[in-house]
Tab-separated table of C-alpha atoms in Angstrom:
chain	number	residue	atom	x	y	z
S	235	MET	CA	-58.193	-7.368	1.088
S	236	LYS	CA	-56.810	-10.167	-0.925
S	237	SER	CA	-55.265	-7.757	-3.293
S	238	ASN	CA	-53.579	-6.074	-0.393
S	239	LEU	CA	-52.299	-9.432	0.978
S	240	TYR	CA	-51.057	-10.314	-2.401
S	241	LEU	CA	-49.121	-7.024	-2.627
S	242	ALA	CA	-47.655	-7.224	0.706
S	243	ALA	CA	-46.570	-10.951	0.107
S	244	LYS	CA	-45.198	-9.848	-3.291
S	245	LEU	CA	-43.189	-7.021	-1.569
S	246	ILE	CA	-41.842	-9.423	1.000
S	247	CYS	CA	-40.684	-11.918	-1.580
S	248	TYR	CA	-39.047	-9.018	-3.505
S	249	LEU	CA	-37.126	-7.797	-0.364
S	250	LEU	CA	-36.189	-11.223	0.553
S	251	PHE	CA	-34.974	-11.885	-3.079
S	252	ASN	CA	-33.059	-8.700	-3.125
S	253	LEU	CA	-31.512	-9.315	0.343
S	254	PHE	CA	-30.470	-12.755	-1.043
S	255	ILE	CA	-28.798	-11.384	-4.022
S	256	PHE	CA	-27.110	-8.617	-2.000
S	257	ASN	CA	-25.668	-11.307	0.417
S	258	ALA	CA	-24.681	-13.463	-2.499
S	259	SER	CA	-22.699	-10.674	-4.094
S	260	ALA	CA	-21.236	-8.767	-1.199
S	261	GLN	CA	-20.508	-9.799	2.362
S	262	ILE	CA	-19.005	-7.305	5.010
S	263	GLU	CA	-15.902	-8.764	6.320
S	264	ARG	CA	-15.124	-6.421	9.168
S	265	THR	CA	-14.612	-2.743	10.331
S	266	ALA	CA	-11.428	-1.852	11.969
S	267	TYR	CA	-10.136	1.433	13.587
S	268	TYR	CA	-6.731	3.053	13.043
S	269	THR	CA	-4.790	5.905	14.638
S	270	LYS	CA	-3.350	8.663	12.454
S	271	ALA	CA	-0.168	7.025	12.028
S	272	GLY	CA	-1.971	4.075	10.429
S	273	ARG	CA	-1.687	1.613	13.367
S	274	GLU	CA	-4.810	-0.523	14.069
S	275	THR	CA	-6.513	0.110	17.599
S	276	LYS	CA	-9.392	-1.467	19.480
S	277	LEU	CA	-10.272	1.990	21.012
S	278	LYS	CA	-12.708	3.636	18.608
S	279	ASP	CA	-12.832	6.965	20.579
S	280	SER	CA	-9.011	7.450	20.043
S	281	ALA	CA	-9.144	6.350	16.464
S	282	TYR	CA	-8.406	8.761	13.504
S	283	PHE	CA	-10.487	6.637	10.871
S	284	SER	CA	-12.179	3.520	10.309
S	285	ARG	CA	-11.823	0.946	7.559
S	286	THR	CA	-14.455	-1.340	6.289
S	287	ILE	CA	-13.995	-4.119	4.123
S	288	VAL	CA	-16.570	-5.733	1.950
S	289	HIS	CA	-15.905	-9.129	0.057
S	290	MET	CA	-17.005	-8.773	-3.577
S	291	THR	CA	-18.032	-12.414	-3.951
S	292	ASP	CA	-19.573	-11.906	-7.411
S	293	GLN	CA	-16.328	-10.964	-8.897
S	294	PRO	CA	-14.194	-13.621	-10.903
S	295	MET	CA	-11.217	-13.217	-8.439
S	296	SER	CA	-11.122	-12.356	-4.781
S	297	TYR	CA	-11.816	-8.594	-4.619
S	298	PHE	CA	-12.751	-6.493	-1.553
S	299	LYS	CA	-14.444	-3.179	-1.410
S	300	ILE	CA	-12.618	-0.816	0.942
S	301	VAL	CA	-14.096	2.288	2.392
S	302	GLU	CA	-12.358	4.430	5.014
S	303	HIS	CA	-13.983	7.231	7.162
S	304	TYR	CA	-12.539	9.987	9.197
S	305	LEU	CA	-13.663	9.884	12.801
S	306	PRO	CA	-15.627	11.212	14.611
S	307	ASN	CA	-17.321	13.117	12.003
S	308	ASN	CA	-17.439	9.981	9.615
S	309	THR	CA	-16.598	11.887	6.529
S	310	ILE	CA	-15.213	9.693	3.755
S	311	LYS	CA	-11.530	9.279	3.588
S	312	LEU	CA	-10.926	6.528	0.957
S	313	ASN	CA	-12.973	4.536	-1.478
S	314	GLY	CA	-11.715	1.742	-3.740
S	315	THR	CA	-11.011	-1.949	-4.308
S	316	VAL	CA	-8.358	-4.087	-3.091
S	317	GLN	CA	-7.155	-7.646	-4.064
S	318	ASP	CA	-6.564	-8.885	-0.524
S	319	THR	CA	-6.986	-7.703	3.116
S	320	GLY	CA	-3.368	-7.970	4.189
S	321	ILE	CA	-1.042	-5.631	6.035
S	322	ILE	CA	-0.085	-4.142	2.529
S	323	LEU	CA	-3.018	-3.048	0.649
S	324	LYS	CA	-3.025	-4.119	-3.073
S	325	PHE	CA	-5.290	-1.794	-4.844
S	326	PHE	CA	-7.138	-2.557	-8.180
S	327	GLY	CA	-9.019	-0.243	-10.418
S	328	LYS	CA	-10.182	3.348	-9.376
S	329	LEU	CA	-8.968	4.764	-6.074
S	330	GLU	CA	-10.444	7.906	-4.576
S	331	GLU	CA	-8.994	9.750	-1.478
S	332	PHE	CA	-10.519	12.667	0.376
S	333	TYR	CA	-9.293	15.404	2.855
S	334	PHE	CA	-10.848	15.749	6.292
S	335	ASN	CA	-13.028	18.641	5.143
S	336	GLY	CA	-14.712	16.441	2.532
S	337	GLU	CA	-12.777	17.834	-0.635
S	338	LYS	CA	-11.365	15.192	-2.891
S	339	ARG	CA	-7.503	14.736	-2.581
S	340	SER	CA	-6.728	12.320	-5.281
S	341	LEU	CA	-8.196	9.972	-8.149
S	342	GLU	CA	-5.822	7.284	-9.362
S	343	ASN	CA	-6.050	3.946	-11.205
S	344	PHE	CA	-4.084	0.752	-10.483
S	345	ASN	CA	-3.637	-2.358	-12.488
S	346	SER	CA	-3.770	-6.012	-11.264
S	347	GLU	CA	-0.234	-5.727	-10.101
S	348	ASN	CA	-1.038	-2.892	-7.630
S	349	VAL	CA	0.833	-0.354	-9.891
S	350	ARG	CA	-0.342	3.031	-10.808
S	351	VAL	CA	-1.421	3.402	-14.426
S	352	ASP	CA	-3.216	5.871	-16.700
S	353	SER	CA	-4.096	9.340	-15.750
S	354	ALA	CA	-4.110	10.696	-12.030
S	355	PHE	CA	-5.576	13.980	-10.564
S	356	TYR	CA	-4.583	15.573	-7.202
S	357	TRP	CA	-6.292	18.451	-5.527
S	358	TYR	CA	-5.593	21.144	-2.859
S	359	PRO	CA	-7.775	21.225	0.399
S	360	ASN	CA	-9.475	24.257	-0.980
S	361	GLY	CA	-10.785	22.118	-3.898
S	362	LYS	CA	-8.382	23.648	-6.610
S	363	LEU	CA	-6.608	21.253	-8.942
S	364	ARG	CA	-3.054	20.715	-7.845
S	365	THR	CA	-1.365	18.189	-10.229
S	366	ILE	CA	-2.296	16.132	-13.326
S	367	SER	CA	0.068	13.163	-14.051
S	368	HIS	CA	0.099	10.216	-16.280
S	369	TYR	CA	1.413	6.601	-15.448
S	370	PRO	CA	2.289	5.028	-18.837
S	371	PHE	CA	2.208	1.177	-19.025
S	372	ASN	CA	3.865	-0.530	-22.063
S	373	ASP	CA	6.729	-2.810	-22.872
S	374	LYS	CA	9.437	-0.347	-21.776
S	375	ILE	CA	7.665	1.249	-18.819
S	376	LYS	CA	6.003	-1.087	-16.406
S	377	GLY	CA	3.685	1.576	-14.778
S	378	GLY	CA	4.402	3.396	-11.634
S	379	VAL	CA	6.433	6.108	-13.261
S	380	ALA	CA	4.745	9.545	-13.146
S	381	TYR	CA	4.864	11.854	-16.094
S	382	TYR	CA	3.682	15.337	-14.813
S	383	ILE	CA	1.363	16.929	-17.288
S	384	ALA	CA	0.427	19.958	-15.273
S	385	HIS	CA	0.919	21.459	-11.873
S	386	TYR	CA	-0.802	24.663	-10.215
S	387	ASP	CA	-0.241	26.464	-7.074
S	388	SER	CA	-2.843	26.821	-4.403
S	389	LEU	CA	-4.340	29.835	-6.104
S	390	GLY	CA	-4.809	28.292	-9.496
S	391	ASN	CA	-1.558	29.520	-11.228
S	392	LYS	CA	0.031	27.025	-13.556
S	393	THR	CA	3.626	26.446	-12.768
S	394	LEU	CA	4.440	23.266	-14.791
S	395	GLU	CA	3.096	22.264	-18.237
S	396	ASN	CA	4.022	19.074	-20.263
S	397	GLY	CA	7.001	18.122	-17.864
S	398	ASN	CA	8.505	21.586	-17.871
S	399	GLY	CA	8.409	24.018	-14.846
S	400	PHE	CA	8.380	24.063	-11.072
S	401	ILE	CA	6.545	21.492	-9.144
S	402	ARG	CA	5.915	20.657	-5.504
S	403	ILE	CA	5.315	16.852	-5.001
S	404	GLU	CA	3.415	16.050	-1.775
S	405	TYR	CA	3.493	12.718	0.016
S	406	ASP	CA	1.948	11.305	3.143
S	407	HIS	CA	2.710	12.665	6.646
S	408	ASP	CA	3.351	16.136	5.320
S	409	ASP	CA	6.506	15.186	3.422
S	410	TYR	CA	7.152	17.010	0.075
S	411	LEU	CA	9.903	17.715	-2.638
S	412	GLN	CA	9.993	20.772	-4.782
S	413	GLY	CA	12.066	21.832	-7.809
S	414	GLU	CA	12.299	22.262	-11.471
S	415	MET	CA	11.631	19.680	-14.207
S	416	GLU	CA	12.836	19.531	-17.691
S	417	ASN	CA	11.226	17.218	-20.220
S	418	TYR	CA	9.502	15.319	-17.525
S	419	ARG	CA	12.914	14.880	-15.593
S	420	ARG	CA	14.148	16.271	-12.328
S	421	GLU	CA	16.786	18.979	-12.860
S	422	GLY	CA	18.998	20.968	-10.660
S	423	LYS	CA	18.513	21.614	-6.892
S	424	TRP	CA	15.420	20.014	-5.302
S	425	GLU	CA	14.510	20.612	-1.573
S	426	GLY	CA	11.876	19.367	0.906
S	427	ILE	CA	10.998	17.434	3.961
S	428	MET	CA	11.061	13.648	4.098
S	429	SER	CA	10.308	11.818	7.465
S	430	LYS	CA	10.410	15.259	9.214
S	431	LEU	CA	14.021	15.799	8.174
S	432	PRO	CA	15.034	18.452	5.665
S	433	ILE	CA	16.699	17.268	2.567
S	434	THR	CA	18.564	18.663	-0.452
S	435	GLU	CA	19.111	16.787	-3.655
S	436	VAL	CA	20.796	17.608	-7.014
S	437	PHE	CA	19.595	15.937	-10.369
S	438	ALA	CA	20.957	16.078	-13.813
S	439	ARG	CA	18.458	14.773	-16.574
S	440	GLY	CA	16.669	12.935	-13.855
S	441	LYS	CA	19.649	11.174	-12.422
S	442	LEU	CA	20.351	11.793	-8.620
S	443	LEU	CA	23.884	13.139	-8.339
S	444	PHE	CA	23.949	13.526	-4.681
S	445	GLY	CA	21.774	14.278	-1.760
S	446	VAL	CA	22.015	15.643	1.881
S	447	LYS	CA	19.835	14.815	4.743
S	448	THR	CA	20.110	16.960	8.003
S	449	LYS	CA	19.302	15.116	11.237
S	450	ASP	CA	17.549	16.816	14.269
S	451	ASN	CA	21.012	17.080	16.151
S	452	GLY	CA	22.502	18.881	13.078
S	453	THR	CA	24.605	15.973	11.737
S	454	THR	CA	24.372	15.393	7.884
S	455	ILE	CA	24.111	12.402	5.850
S	456	SER	CA	25.230	12.176	2.341
S	457	TYR	CA	23.973	9.768	-0.447
S	458	ASP	CA	23.876	9.345	-4.165
S	459	SER	CA	22.001	7.084	-6.601
S	460	THR	CA	23.874	3.993	-5.312
S	461	THR	CA	22.846	4.501	-1.626
S	462	TYR	CA	19.533	6.268	-2.295
S	463	TRP	CA	17.677	2.891	-2.121
S	464	VAL	CA	19.060	-0.488	-1.445
S	465	ASP	CA	16.897	-3.527	-0.904
S	466	PRO	CA	17.596	-5.809	2.195
S	467	VAL	CA	19.698	-8.847	1.256
S	468	TYR	CA	19.564	-12.338	2.743
S	469	PRO	CA	23.148	-13.988	3.009
S	470	SER	CA	23.678	-15.807	-0.205
S	471	GLY	CA	20.251	-14.786	-1.631
S	472	MET	CA	16.573	-15.530	-1.408
S	473	PRO	CA	17.021	-19.096	-2.954
S	474	LYS	CA	19.178	-19.831	0.218
S	475	LEU	CA	16.584	-18.578	2.504
S	476	MET	CA	13.737	-20.717	0.761
S	477	ASN	CA	16.131	-23.735	0.909
S	478	PHE	CA	16.619	-23.156	4.548
S	479	VAL	CA	12.880	-23.052	5.196
S	480	ALA	CA	12.284	-26.262	3.248
S	481	ARG	CA	14.978	-28.038	5.226
S	482	HIS	CA	13.896	-26.987	8.561
S	483	TYR	CA	10.246	-26.972	8.213
S	484	LYS	CA	8.551	-29.678	10.421
S	485	TRP	CA	5.088	-30.756	9.379
S	486	PRO	CA	2.576	-30.288	12.221
S	487	LYS	CA	0.788	-33.687	12.813
S	488	GLU	CA	-2.702	-32.397	12.323
S	489	ALA	CA	-1.715	-30.733	8.974
S	490	LYS	CA	-0.337	-34.136	7.735
S	491	ARG	CA	-3.271	-35.941	9.039
S	492	ASN	CA	-5.702	-33.477	7.148
S	493	ASN	CA	-3.506	-33.630	3.895
S	494	VAL	CA	-2.984	-29.905	3.834
S	495	LYS	CA	-2.019	-28.415	0.528
S	496	GLY	CA	-1.489	-24.872	-0.649
S	497	VAL	CA	0.721	-21.826	-0.383
S	498	LEU	CA	1.365	-20.313	3.051
S	499	GLU	CA	2.192	-16.516	3.121
S	500	ILE	CA	4.175	-14.811	5.989
S	501	SER	CA	5.002	-11.159	6.142
S	502	PHE	CA	7.749	-9.675	8.049
S	503	VAL	CA	9.938	-6.522	8.588
S	504	VAL	CA	13.632	-6.541	8.291
S	505	ASN	CA	14.580	-3.876	10.800
S	506	LYS	CA	17.421	-1.447	10.666
S	507	GLU	CA	19.651	-4.045	12.386
S	508	GLY	CA	18.762	-6.804	10.037
S	509	TYR	CA	16.691	-8.791	12.382
S	510	LEU	CA	13.064	-9.879	11.704
S	511	GLU	CA	10.120	-8.394	13.566
S	512	ASP	CA	6.539	-7.987	13.040
S	513	ILE	CA	6.221	-11.592	11.751
S	514	VAL	CA	2.738	-12.208	10.680
S	515	VAL	CA	0.914	-15.122	8.971
S	516	LYS	CA	-0.786	-13.293	6.034
S	517	LYS	CA	-2.398	-16.395	4.455
S	518	ASP	CA	-2.786	-19.410	6.911
S	519	LEU	CA	-3.487	-23.054	5.685
S	520	GLY	CA	-4.411	-23.976	9.332
S	521	PHE	CA	-3.420	-26.871	11.628
S	522	GLY	CA	-0.302	-25.207	12.888
S	523	THR	CA	1.177	-24.527	9.544
S	524	GLY	CA	1.588	-20.800	10.040
S	525	GLU	CA	3.104	-21.118	13.533
S	526	GLU	CA	5.714	-23.470	12.199
S	527	GLY	CA	6.517	-21.143	9.334
S	528	ILE	CA	7.220	-18.317	11.905
S	529	ARG	CA	9.342	-20.665	14.010
S	530	VAL	CA	11.566	-21.593	10.988
S	531	LEU	CA	12.010	-17.850	9.899
S	532	LYS	CA	13.021	-16.993	13.396
S	533	MET	CA	15.971	-19.483	13.135
S	534	ALA	CA	17.227	-17.889	9.735
S	535	GLU	CA	20.401	-15.921	9.465
S	536	ARG	CA	20.513	-12.207	10.140
S	537	TRP	CA	19.867	-9.980	6.963
S	538	LYS	CA	21.769	-7.112	5.582
S	539	PRO	CA	19.239	-4.271	6.211
S	540	GLY	CA	17.829	-2.139	3.449
S	541	ILE	CA	18.907	1.529	2.865
S	542	LEU	CA	16.990	4.774	2.140
S	543	ARG	CA	18.778	7.901	1.507
S	544	GLY	CA	21.955	6.759	3.068
S	545	GLU	CA	20.441	5.153	6.217
S	546	PRO	CA	19.294	1.755	7.283
S	547	ILE	CA	15.605	1.352	7.111
S	548	GLY	CA	12.951	-1.285	8.013
S	549	VAL	CA	11.450	-2.982	4.939
S	550	MET	CA	8.599	-5.371	4.814
S	551	PHE	CA	8.653	-8.596	2.898
S	552	THR	CA	6.133	-11.346	2.107
S	553	ILE	CA	7.284	-14.743	1.180
S	554	PRO	CA	5.347	-17.691	-0.026
S	555	ILE	CA	5.973	-21.143	1.385
S	556	ARG	CA	4.368	-23.982	-0.848
S	557	LEU	CA	3.032	-26.876	1.322
S	558	ASP	CA	1.962	-30.344	0.258
S	559	ALA	CA	1.468	-33.043	2.830
S	560	ASN	CA	1.505	-35.637	-0.128
S	561	PRO	CA	3.832	-34.587	-2.637
């Protein structure tokens, strides 16, 4: 009897110890639900997938385990690690994604700057290998640039090897581009669908010569390498914006009273007209500091909007505001 009590007590101590260790190394932050378009929803029954964030407190930096599941069958959609839980996820290390049927979709690696590095593998929904690519990272190439090693069609036939041949590059939301590559660079005529619109682009040694996008009403928009992608621009530049924020930011009384110090982060979208929308406090220091940051940004001048493939586009920004109640 004493022996059984001793074993029971030992088992309870073991379970409590391991529970303590688990809670010390990982704490579940929250589970949220999202539509197929990626927008958060409170309605689980109408959600396309769930996202669970687990805080990795045993890591030297703030890392979070992220796991997504398709709903309602609860099969895995994504498994990886992020460096924060903001609107834009910053991945780190190995990232796995899966199709709705459970087959693996991709295996990628990210560095601490949220840039793809090393080897990456992509599969078809039928489980067959689609693409092998490599993202080098060195003094000349800072990652994020894909070198396509091999590509196969859905039947397993190789169509590209060592950067030469035909390839179909697939993106989210059923977007794709396809064409020929020579020495790892796009060459000649490429066609595809981007944002549900048909496009045609012509390349020479990897450089875009021109492109044409056809709208739903039949009108076309032409562009070249100078109008393919243009960042939004604040009048007179970002230093002017930061100076504007510094001059017009009014310290909340509670923030001063509590000697607030740190970096406030606010994200926003510069829309197609150049106005700010979806302004969100990404990292708040409390005591009204975030609300004041939003107020000041709303007072700033109108931006020159960003451009993608010849058309204005909404672009998300995150800016830091350094605060010190007692400088």
